[in-house]
Amino acid sequence: MDSSLFTADLPCKSLLQSEALLEYILRTSSYPQELELLKQLREATVKKYNFKSVLTVPIDEAQFLGMLLKVMNAKKTLEVGVFTGYSIITTALALPEDGKVVGIDPDREAYEVGVPFIKKAGVEHKIHFIEADGMSGLKHLLENGEEGTFDFIFMDADKDNYINYHDMLLKLVRVGGLIGYDNTLWFGTVALDDEAPLPEVLKRSRGPLLELNSALTADPRIESTILSIGDGITLCRRLY
Ligand SMILES: C[S@@+](CC[C@H](N)C(=O)[O-])C[C@H]1O[C@@H](n2cnc3c(N)ncnc32)[C@H](O)[C@@H]1O
């Protein structure tokens, strides 16, 4: 992705309309519970990527996902879009000792930033990184006989194409398992008029995400809910 797209002009990646309220949540709940190594990973990501570090999952959302995985007793999960590894480490820490998270991302350089923190967290044995784009990575998993084996799938890459991944993701997740599509409220722009002026970086993905949101609601194979945490995450539970 073109890193020049990430500028200081981007709105804050939270849907809360009061910055003070977000600050309150972070200060009161998220930061005090964040592991030191994850804080250090956030800092290392900002140092290397500057504004592009906005790609990292928001901390309150990461903590929510970690808790969800524990409640689900998830053992095997998949993540498309690993970047420097904040969400994959949070996931690996939430899985049991013999759990496994498969991460797919074509950007090995970004993943390497996270490797020392993966080691610090002691979760190397739970993470399997596949250096590939999402489509080829998922095809590989299907060909490898992993259909219906994932308890949870976090889809956090290639947003304009989410809808084209949906059938493959539904095959990979087990019946009763969850797919989480990230950024489905797209900085709040999904609620704006089509004519509203938007920065180019937001304009491009808005249409595909609007289409996805309608398609997920209409899909009889799942039940879904849009959560307004972070930039919006749609959870889809496979029904059959
Ligand atoms: C929003 S970031 C992921 C953030 C990550 N979950 C975290 O917590 O830090 C998106 C990632 O998707 C990757 N990506 C871009 N296009 C992709 C594609 N077609 N398939 C898979 N990953 C892709 C980028 O390299 C980037 O690292």
Short mmCIF file of C-alpha atoms and ligand atoms in Angstrom, two decimals:
data_model
loop_
_atom_site.label_atom_id
_atom_site.label_comp_id
_atom_site.label_asym_id
_atom_site.label_seq_id
_atom_site.Cartn_x
_atom_site.Cartn_y
_atom_site.Cartn_z
CA MET A 1 0.00 0.00 0.00
CA ASP A 2 1.25 3.51 -0.83
CA SER A 3 2.55 4.89 2.48
CA SER A 4 2.17 8.49 1.24
CA LEU A 5 -1.59 7.98 1.66
CA PHE A 6 -1.12 8.06 5.41
CA THR A 7 -0.97 11.66 6.58
CA ALA A 8 -1.69 13.67 9.70
CA ASP A 9 -5.00 14.71 8.04
CA LEU A 10 -6.60 11.31 8.64
CA PRO A 11 -9.32 11.40 11.26
CA CYS A 12 -8.70 9.52 14.49
CA LYS A 13 -9.36 5.75 14.09
CA SER A 14 -12.20 5.71 16.57
CA LEU A 15 -15.89 6.24 16.00
CA LEU A 16 -16.42 8.02 19.28
CA GLN A 17 -17.35 11.59 18.54
CA SER A 18 -15.64 12.90 21.64
CA GLU A 19 -11.87 12.62 21.78
CA ALA A 20 -12.12 13.10 25.54
CA LEU A 21 -14.29 9.99 25.83
CA LEU A 22 -11.84 7.90 23.81
CA GLU A 23 -9.00 9.24 25.94
CA TYR A 24 -10.99 8.28 29.04
CA ILE A 25 -11.49 4.69 27.80
CA LEU A 26 -7.82 4.33 26.89
CA ARG A 27 -6.55 5.88 30.12
CA THR A 28 -8.99 4.09 32.43
CA SER A 29 -9.16 0.66 30.84
CA SER A 30 -6.92 -0.04 27.85
CA TYR A 31 -3.48 1.38 28.72
CA PRO A 32 -3.34 0.02 32.28
CA GLN A 33 -4.05 -3.49 30.97
CA GLU A 34 -1.71 -3.35 27.99
CA LEU A 35 1.36 -5.58 28.30
CA GLU A 36 4.65 -3.69 28.33
CA LEU A 37 5.85 -5.64 25.27
CA LEU A 38 2.76 -4.60 23.27
CA LYS A 39 3.31 -0.98 24.28
CA GLN A 40 6.90 -1.31 23.07
CA LEU A 41 5.67 -2.85 19.79
CA ARG A 42 3.32 0.12 19.25
CA GLU A 43 6.24 2.48 19.84
CA ALA A 44 8.54 0.54 17.50
CA THR A 45 5.81 0.63 14.83
CA VAL A 46 5.37 4.40 15.12
CA LYS A 47 9.15 4.85 15.00
CA LYS A 48 9.46 2.85 11.78
CA TYR A 49 6.23 3.79 10.00
CA ASN A 50 5.25 7.23 11.30
CA PHE A 51 1.61 7.95 10.20
CA LYS A 52 1.29 4.54 8.56
CA SER A 53 1.36 3.10 12.08
CA VAL A 54 -2.38 3.92 12.08
CA LEU A 55 -2.68 0.46 10.45
CA THR A 56 -2.15 -1.17 13.85
CA VAL A 57 -5.37 -2.44 15.41
CA PRO A 58 -6.72 0.00 18.02
CA ILE A 59 -5.76 -1.13 21.53
CA ASP A 60 -9.33 -1.29 22.91
CA GLU A 61 -10.39 -3.44 19.95
CA ALA A 62 -7.37 -5.74 20.36
CA GLN A 63 -8.24 -6.26 24.02
CA PHE A 64 -11.86 -6.96 23.13
CA LEU A 65 -10.80 -9.57 20.54
CA GLY A 66 -8.44 -11.22 23.02
CA MET A 67 -11.26 -11.55 25.55
CA LEU A 68 -13.66 -12.84 22.87
CA LEU A 69 -11.20 -15.58 21.89
CA LYS A 70 -10.83 -16.66 25.51
CA VAL A 71 -14.61 -16.74 26.02
CA MET A 72 -14.95 -18.82 22.83
CA ASN A 73 -12.18 -21.19 23.95
CA ALA A 74 -10.68 -20.65 20.50
CA LYS A 75 -7.82 -22.97 19.61
CA LYS A 76 -7.14 -22.27 15.96
CA THR A 77 -7.50 -18.88 14.31
CA LEU A 78 -6.56 -17.07 11.12
CA GLU A 79 -5.59 -13.47 10.51
CA VAL A 80 -5.36 -11.80 7.09
CA GLY A 81 -3.30 -8.60 7.46
CA VAL A 82 -0.59 -8.97 10.10
CA PHE A 83 1.47 -5.76 9.66
CA THR A 84 3.88 -5.53 12.65
CA GLY A 85 1.94 -8.09 14.66
CA TYR A 86 -0.06 -6.32 17.38
CA SER A 87 -3.26 -8.30 16.82
CA ILE A 88 -1.51 -11.60 16.07
CA ILE A 89 0.42 -11.40 19.37
CA THR A 90 -2.78 -10.48 21.26
CA THR A 91 -4.45 -13.46 19.60
CA ALA A 92 -1.60 -15.88 20.31
CA LEU A 93 -1.60 -14.83 23.98
CA ALA A 94 -5.35 -15.58 24.18
CA LEU A 95 -4.96 -19.09 22.76
CA PRO A 96 -4.06 -22.16 24.85
CA GLU A 97 -0.46 -23.48 24.83
CA ASP A 98 -1.26 -25.86 21.96
CA GLY A 99 -3.27 -23.22 20.05
CA LYS A 100 -2.33 -21.93 16.62
CA VAL A 101 -2.81 -18.70 14.71
CA VAL A 102 -2.07 -18.54 10.99
CA GLY A 103 -1.20 -15.06 9.72
CA ILE A 104 -1.15 -14.07 6.05
CA ASP A 105 0.54 -10.90 4.76
CA PRO A 106 2.76 -10.17 1.74
CA ASP A 107 4.84 -7.70 3.77
CA ARG A 108 7.55 -9.71 5.53
CA GLU A 109 9.51 -6.57 6.40
CA ALA A 110 6.64 -5.29 8.57
CA TYR A 111 6.27 -8.74 10.17
CA GLU A 112 9.99 -8.76 11.02
CA VAL A 113 9.46 -5.61 13.12
CA GLY A 114 7.16 -7.69 15.31
CA VAL A 115 9.30 -10.83 15.56
CA PRO A 116 11.35 -9.72 18.62
CA PHE A 117 8.08 -8.96 20.42
CA ILE A 118 6.62 -12.33 19.42
CA LYS A 119 9.70 -13.90 21.03
CA LYS A 120 9.37 -11.72 24.12
CA ALA A 121 5.73 -12.82 24.45
CA GLY A 122 6.83 -16.47 24.23
CA VAL A 123 4.26 -17.28 21.55
CA GLU A 124 6.50 -18.15 18.56
CA HIS A 125 5.32 -21.76 18.65
CA LYS A 126 1.69 -20.69 18.18
CA ILE A 127 2.22 -18.44 15.14
CA HIS A 128 2.52 -19.61 11.56
CA PHE A 129 3.26 -16.72 9.19
CA ILE A 130 2.49 -17.14 5.48
CA GLU A 131 4.12 -14.51 3.29
CA ALA A 132 1.46 -14.13 0.59
CA ASP A 133 -1.47 -12.03 -0.49
CA GLY A 134 -4.76 -12.98 1.11
CA MET A 135 -6.28 -14.75 -1.90
CA SER A 136 -3.32 -17.08 -2.50
CA GLY A 137 -2.88 -17.68 1.23
CA LEU A 138 -6.51 -18.73 1.65
CA LYS A 139 -6.39 -20.93 -1.45
CA HIS A 140 -3.32 -22.63 0.02
CA LEU A 141 -5.17 -23.33 3.29
CA LEU A 142 -8.17 -24.77 1.43
CA GLU A 143 -5.94 -26.98 -0.71
CA ASN A 144 -4.19 -28.05 2.50
CA GLY A 145 -7.46 -29.52 3.81
CA GLU A 146 -8.08 -26.83 6.46
CA GLU A 147 -11.72 -26.25 5.49
CA GLY A 148 -13.99 -25.78 8.54
CA THR A 149 -11.09 -25.83 11.02
CA PHE A 150 -10.81 -22.20 12.20
CA ASP A 151 -12.64 -20.99 15.30
CA PHE A 152 -12.08 -17.34 14.44
CA ILE A 153 -10.86 -15.39 11.40
CA PHE A 154 -9.75 -11.76 11.66
CA MET A 155 -9.95 -10.11 8.23
CA ASP A 156 -7.85 -6.95 8.35
CA ALA A 157 -6.41 -6.41 4.85
CA ASP A 158 -7.45 -5.63 1.29
CA LYS A 159 -10.71 -3.95 2.39
CA ASP A 160 -11.91 -3.11 -1.10
CA ASN A 161 -12.04 -6.84 -1.77
CA TYR A 162 -13.60 -8.18 1.45
CA ILE A 163 -16.68 -9.30 -0.44
CA ASN A 164 -14.55 -11.47 -2.75
CA TYR A 165 -12.98 -13.24 0.24
CA HIS A 166 -16.28 -13.98 1.95
CA ASP A 167 -17.06 -17.40 0.40
CA MET A 168 -13.53 -18.68 1.04
CA LEU A 169 -13.57 -17.42 4.64
CA LEU A 170 -16.94 -19.08 5.22
CA LYS A 171 -15.46 -22.38 4.03
CA LEU A 172 -12.47 -22.04 6.35
CA VAL A 173 -14.34 -21.09 9.54
CA ARG A 174 -16.07 -23.91 11.39
CA VAL A 175 -19.86 -23.96 11.81
CA GLY A 176 -20.53 -21.80 14.90
CA GLY A 177 -17.20 -19.98 14.48
CA LEU A 178 -16.73 -16.27 13.82
CA ILE A 179 -15.33 -14.07 11.07
CA GLY A 180 -14.47 -10.48 12.08
CA TYR A 181 -14.28 -7.96 9.23
CA ASP A 182 -12.39 -4.90 10.44
CA ASN A 183 -12.98 -1.25 9.52
CA THR A 184 -16.55 -1.76 8.36
CA LEU A 185 -17.64 1.68 9.56
CA TRP A 186 -14.65 3.23 7.74
CA PHE A 187 -13.94 6.27 9.91
CA GLY A 188 -17.70 6.92 10.08
CA THR A 189 -17.88 7.63 6.33
CA VAL A 190 -20.44 4.87 5.67
CA ALA A 191 -23.07 7.13 7.22
CA LEU A 192 -22.25 10.16 5.05
CA ASP A 193 -24.01 11.24 1.85
CA ASP A 194 -22.42 9.90 -1.33
CA GLU A 195 -21.57 13.48 -2.33
CA ALA A 196 -19.80 14.35 0.93
CA PRO A 197 -16.21 15.54 0.29
CA LEU A 198 -13.70 12.91 1.46
CA PRO A 199 -9.92 12.47 1.34
CA GLU A 200 -8.97 10.13 -1.53
CA VAL A 201 -7.72 7.43 0.85
CA LEU A 202 -11.19 7.17 2.44
CA LYS A 203 -13.21 7.61 -0.76
CA ARG A 204 -11.87 4.50 -2.49
CA SER A 205 -12.90 1.90 0.10
CA ARG A 206 -16.22 3.45 1.14
CA GLY A 207 -18.26 1.97 -1.75
CA PRO A 208 -16.93 -1.61 -1.35
CA LEU A 209 -17.51 -1.47 2.41
CA LEU A 210 -21.09 -0.20 1.97
CA GLU A 211 -21.67 -3.09 -0.42
CA LEU A 212 -20.14 -5.57 2.04
CA ASN A 213 -22.25 -4.33 4.96
CA SER A 214 -25.47 -4.86 2.97
CA ALA A 215 -24.35 -8.23 1.62
CA LEU A 216 -23.46 -9.58 5.08
CA THR A 217 -26.85 -8.60 6.50
CA ALA A 218 -28.59 -10.38 3.60
CA ASP A 219 -26.45 -13.56 3.78
CA PRO A 220 -28.59 -16.42 5.21
CA ARG A 221 -25.47 -18.52 6.00
CA ILE A 222 -24.48 -16.19 8.84
CA GLU A 223 -25.81 -14.00 11.59
CA SER A 224 -23.88 -10.76 11.89
CA THR A 225 -23.51 -7.71 14.04
CA ILE A 226 -21.62 -4.45 13.52
CA LEU A 227 -19.73 -3.33 16.60
CA SER A 228 -18.77 0.33 16.90
CA ILE A 229 -15.42 -0.32 18.55
CA GLY A 230 -12.24 0.97 16.89
CA ASP A 231 -13.16 1.65 13.28
CA GLY A 232 -16.07 -0.79 13.36
CA ILE A 233 -15.82 -4.57 13.24
CA THR A 234 -18.54 -6.82 11.82
CA LEU A 235 -18.72 -10.20 13.52
CA CYS A 236 -20.29 -12.97 11.45
CA ARG A 237 -21.20 -16.33 12.98
CA ARG A 238 -21.38 -19.23 10.53
CA LEU A 239 -24.75 -20.94 10.88
CA TYR A 240 -24.31 -23.98 8.61
C1 LIG B 1 -4.48 -2.81 8.71
S1 LIG B 1 -2.94 -3.65 8.49
C2 LIG B 1 -3.07 -4.99 9.59
C3 LIG B 1 -2.89 -4.56 11.03
C4 LIG B 1 -2.64 -5.70 11.98
N1 LIG B 1 -3.78 -6.56 12.12
C5 LIG B 1 -2.18 -5.16 13.34
O1 LIG B 1 -2.85 -5.40 14.33
O2 LIG B 1 -1.16 -4.48 13.38
C6 LIG B 1 -3.13 -4.33 6.89
C7 LIG B 1 -2.02 -5.28 6.43
O3 LIG B 1 -2.53 -5.93 5.26
C8 LIG B 1 -1.48 -6.21 4.40
N2 LIG B 1 -2.03 -6.41 3.06
C9 LIG B 1 -2.22 -5.50 2.08
N3 LIG B 1 -2.78 -6.09 1.00
C10 LIG B 1 -2.95 -7.39 1.34
C11 LIG B 1 -3.48 -8.52 0.65
N4 LIG B 1 -3.97 -8.42 -0.59
N5 LIG B 1 -3.50 -9.69 1.30
C12 LIG B 1 -3.04 -9.80 2.58
N6 LIG B 1 -2.52 -8.77 3.27
C13 LIG B 1 -2.47 -7.59 2.64
C14 LIG B 1 -0.54 -5.03 4.52
O4 LIG B 1 0.76 -5.45 4.16
C15 LIG B 1 -0.71 -4.65 5.98
O5 LIG B 1 0.34 -5.19 6.74
#
